[in-house]
PDB file of C-alpha atoms in Angstrom:
ATOM      1  CA  MET A   1     -85.521  -6.063 171.882  1.00 64.00           C
ATOM      2  CA  PHE A   2     -82.152  -6.049 173.627  1.00 71.00           C
ATOM      3  CA  LYS A   3     -83.157  -7.974 176.444  1.00 72.00           C
ATOM      4  CA  THR A   4     -84.767 -10.842 174.550  1.00 70.00           C
ATOM      5  CA  LEU A   5     -81.941 -11.007 172.266  1.00 69.00           C
ATOM      6  CA  TRP A   6     -79.476 -10.868 175.082  1.00 73.00           C
ATOM      7  CA  TRP A   7     -81.197 -14.283 176.649  1.00 73.00           C
ATOM      8  CA  MET A   8     -81.733 -16.499 173.344  1.00 71.00           C
ATOM      9  CA  GLY A   9     -77.402 -15.966 173.344  1.00 70.00           C
ATOM     10  CA  LEU A  10     -77.084 -16.299 176.580  1.00 76.00           C
ATOM     11  CA  PHE A  11     -79.338 -19.076 177.619  1.00 74.00           C
ATOM     12  CA  PRO A  12     -78.245 -21.811 174.951  1.00 72.00           C
ATOM     13  CA  LEU A  13     -74.406 -20.764 175.367  1.00 75.00           C
ATOM     14  CA  ILE A  14     -75.163 -21.848 179.291  1.00 78.00           C
ATOM     15  CA  LEU A  15     -76.615 -25.087 178.145  1.00 74.00           C
ATOM     16  CA  VAL A  16     -73.906 -25.929 175.646  1.00 73.00           C
ATOM     17  CA  LEU A  17     -71.356 -24.722 178.094  1.00 78.00           C
ATOM     18  CA  ILE A  18     -73.246 -27.204 180.743  1.00 78.00           C
ATOM     19  CA  GLY A  19     -74.277 -30.273 178.121  1.00 72.00           C
ATOM     20  CA  THR A  20     -70.438 -30.345 176.907  1.00 74.00           C
ATOM     21  CA  ILE A  21     -68.822 -30.178 180.714  1.00 78.00           C
ATOM     22  CA  GLY A  22     -71.320 -33.094 181.412  1.00 75.00           C
ATOM     23  CA  ALA A  23     -70.655 -35.280 177.872  1.00 72.00           C
ATOM     24  CA  TYR A  24     -66.668 -34.609 178.618  1.00 74.00           C
ATOM     25  CA  SER A  25     -67.132 -36.179 182.158  1.00 75.00           C
ATOM     26  CA  PHE A  26     -69.479 -38.963 181.007  1.00 72.00           C
ATOM     27  CA  HIS A  27     -66.892 -39.657 178.483  1.00 70.00           C
ATOM     28  CA  MET A  28     -63.956 -39.392 181.425  1.00 71.00           C
ATOM     29  CA  ASN A  29     -65.953 -41.684 183.326  1.00 71.00           C
ATOM     30  CA  VAL A  30     -66.888 -44.836 180.760  1.00 66.00           C
ATOM     31  CA  ALA A  31     -63.012 -44.486 179.644  1.00 61.00           C
ATOM     32  CA  VAL A  32     -61.666 -44.676 183.454  1.00 59.00           C
ATOM     33  CA  GLY A  33     -64.078 -47.487 183.884  1.00 54.00           C
ATOM     34  CA  ILE A  34     -63.272 -49.763 181.004  1.00 53.00           C
ATOM     35  CA  GLY A  35     -59.659 -49.444 182.035  1.00 49.00           C
ATOM     36  CA  GLY A  36     -58.019 -45.834 180.675  1.00 48.00           C
ATOM     37  CA  SER A  37     -58.509 -46.234 177.175  1.00 49.00           C
ATOM     38  CA  SER A  38     -61.073 -44.135 175.104  1.00 49.00           C
ATOM     39  CA  THR A  39     -61.521 -46.151 171.937  1.00 51.00           C
ATOM     40  CA  GLY A  40     -64.226 -47.608 173.990  1.00 50.00           C
ATOM     41  CA  GLY A  41     -67.731 -48.147 173.677  1.00 53.00           C
ATOM     42  CA  GLY A  42     -69.334 -44.573 174.944  1.00 53.00           C
ATOM     43  CA  GLY A  43     -67.088 -42.294 172.476  1.00 59.00           C
ATOM     44  CA  GLY A  44     -69.696 -42.222 169.678  1.00 69.00           C
ATOM     45  CA  VAL A  45     -72.568 -41.259 172.086  1.00 69.00           C
ATOM     46  CA  VAL A  46     -70.825 -38.378 173.802  1.00 66.00           C
ATOM     47  CA  GLU A  47     -69.932 -37.428 170.008  1.00 73.00           C
ATOM     48  CA  GLY A  48     -73.190 -37.860 169.429  1.00 75.00           C
ATOM     49  CA  LEU A  49     -74.468 -35.074 172.236  1.00 71.00           C
ATOM     50  CA  ILE A  50     -71.957 -33.253 171.423  1.00 72.00           C
ATOM     51  CA  ALA A  51     -72.964 -32.133 167.737  1.00 76.00           C
ATOM     52  CA  ILE A  52     -76.855 -32.461 169.163  1.00 79.00           C
ATOM     53  CA  ILE A  53     -76.028 -29.525 171.493  1.00 74.00           C
ATOM     54  CA  GLY A  54     -74.343 -27.690 168.775  1.00 74.00           C
ATOM     55  CA  VAL A  55     -77.673 -27.930 166.622  1.00 80.00           C
ATOM     56  CA  ILE A  56     -79.873 -26.808 169.606  1.00 77.00           C
ATOM     57  CA  PHE A  57     -77.172 -23.808 169.824  1.00 75.00           C
ATOM     58  CA  GLY A  58     -76.725 -23.145 166.017  1.00 77.00           C
ATOM     59  CA  ILE A  59     -80.425 -22.847 165.618  1.00 81.00           C
ATOM     60  CA  SER A  60     -81.195 -20.832 168.529  1.00 76.00           C
ATOM     61  CA  ILE A  61     -78.723 -18.291 167.626  1.00 75.00           C
ATOM     62  CA  PHE A  62     -80.592 -18.030 164.235  1.00 81.00           C
ATOM     63  CA  ILE A  63     -83.659 -17.333 165.165  1.00 81.00           C
ATOM     64  CA  SER A  64     -82.594 -14.913 167.812  1.00 76.00           C
ATOM     65  CA  LEU A  65     -82.539 -11.701 165.960  1.00 76.00           C
ATOM     66  CA  PRO A  66     -86.193 -11.981 163.857  1.00 82.00           C
ATOM     67  CA  VAL A  67     -88.025 -12.798 167.435  1.00 80.00           C
ATOM     68  CA  SER A  68     -86.164  -9.950 169.066  1.00 77.00           C
ATOM     69  CA  ILE A  69     -87.386  -7.536 166.398  1.00 79.00           C
ATOM     70  CA  LEU A  70     -90.885  -8.868 166.295  1.00 82.00           C
ATOM     71  CA  ILE A  71     -91.334  -8.778 170.711  1.00 79.00           C
ATOM     72  CA  GLY A  72     -89.500  -5.401 169.898  1.00 77.00           C
ATOM     73  CA  PHE A  73     -92.547  -4.117 168.348  1.00 82.00           C
ATOM     74  CA  VAL A  74     -94.962  -5.599 170.951  1.00 79.00           C
ATOM     75  CA  GLY A  75     -96.940  -2.821 172.351  1.00 71.00           C
ATOM     76  CA  ARG A  76     -94.600   0.213 169.962  1.00 75.00           C
ATOM     77  CA  SER A  77     -98.557   2.155 169.546  1.00 78.00           C
ATOM     78  CA  GLU A  78     -99.106   2.618 173.397  1.00 81.00           C
ATOM     79  CA  ILE A  79     -98.464   6.012 174.310  1.00 84.00           C
ATOM     80  CA  VAL A  80     -96.830   6.435 177.958  1.00 87.00           C
ATOM     81  CA  ASN A  81     -96.399   9.681 179.652  1.00 90.00           C
ATOM     82  CA  GLY A  82     -93.385  10.029 182.598  1.00 92.00           C
ATOM     83  CA  CYS A  83     -92.374  12.470 185.087  1.00 93.00           C
ATOM     84  CA  MET A  84     -88.670  13.878 184.770  1.00 93.00           C
ATOM     85  CA  ASN A  85     -88.654  14.623 188.487  1.00 94.00           C
ATOM     86  CA  CYS A  86     -90.296  11.404 190.396  1.00 95.00           C
ATOM     87  CA  GLY A  87     -89.958   8.517 187.178  1.00 91.00           C
ATOM     88  CA  PHE A  88     -93.931   7.780 187.598  1.00 94.00           C
ATOM     89  CA  LYS A  89     -95.583   6.699 184.061  1.00 92.00           C
ATOM     90  CA  TRP A  90     -99.069   6.971 183.053  1.00 91.00           C
ATOM     91  CA  ARG A  91    -101.090   6.522 180.456  1.00 88.00           C
ATOM     92  CA  PRO A  92    -102.598   9.558 178.589  1.00 87.00           C
ATOM     93  CA  ALA A  93    -106.732   9.336 178.711  1.00 84.00           C
ATOM     94  CA  LYS A  94    -108.101   8.429 175.458  1.00 78.00           C
ATOM     95  CA  ARG A  95    -110.436  10.425 173.967  1.00 74.00           C
ATOM     96  CA  LYS A  96    -113.966   9.701 173.331  1.00 67.00           C
TER      97      LYS A  96
END
C-alpha cells in the first residue's frame, strides 16, 4: 500500500517539475525570440500548460490514497509461512 502511495505521489511530482521547467524554458525562448519582451504571444500558452499540469497533479494526489488503500487489500486472505532463519516463504497446503 505504501509503495503504491509513494509512486502515485512521486510520479506526478516529477511530471510537474519536468513540465514546469519545460514550459518556463519554452516561455523564455519565445520571449527571447520576440526581442526580450515577454508580453508577446506564447505567454497564454505557457500559463495554460502550467494550469493543465497543475490540474493533473491535483487529480493524481486526490486519488492516490484511495487507490493505494484498495491495492493494500489485494492478497490479504492469502496465508504465507516464512522461515525465520533463511527467509524462505511458502504457502501452506490446502485442506481437502
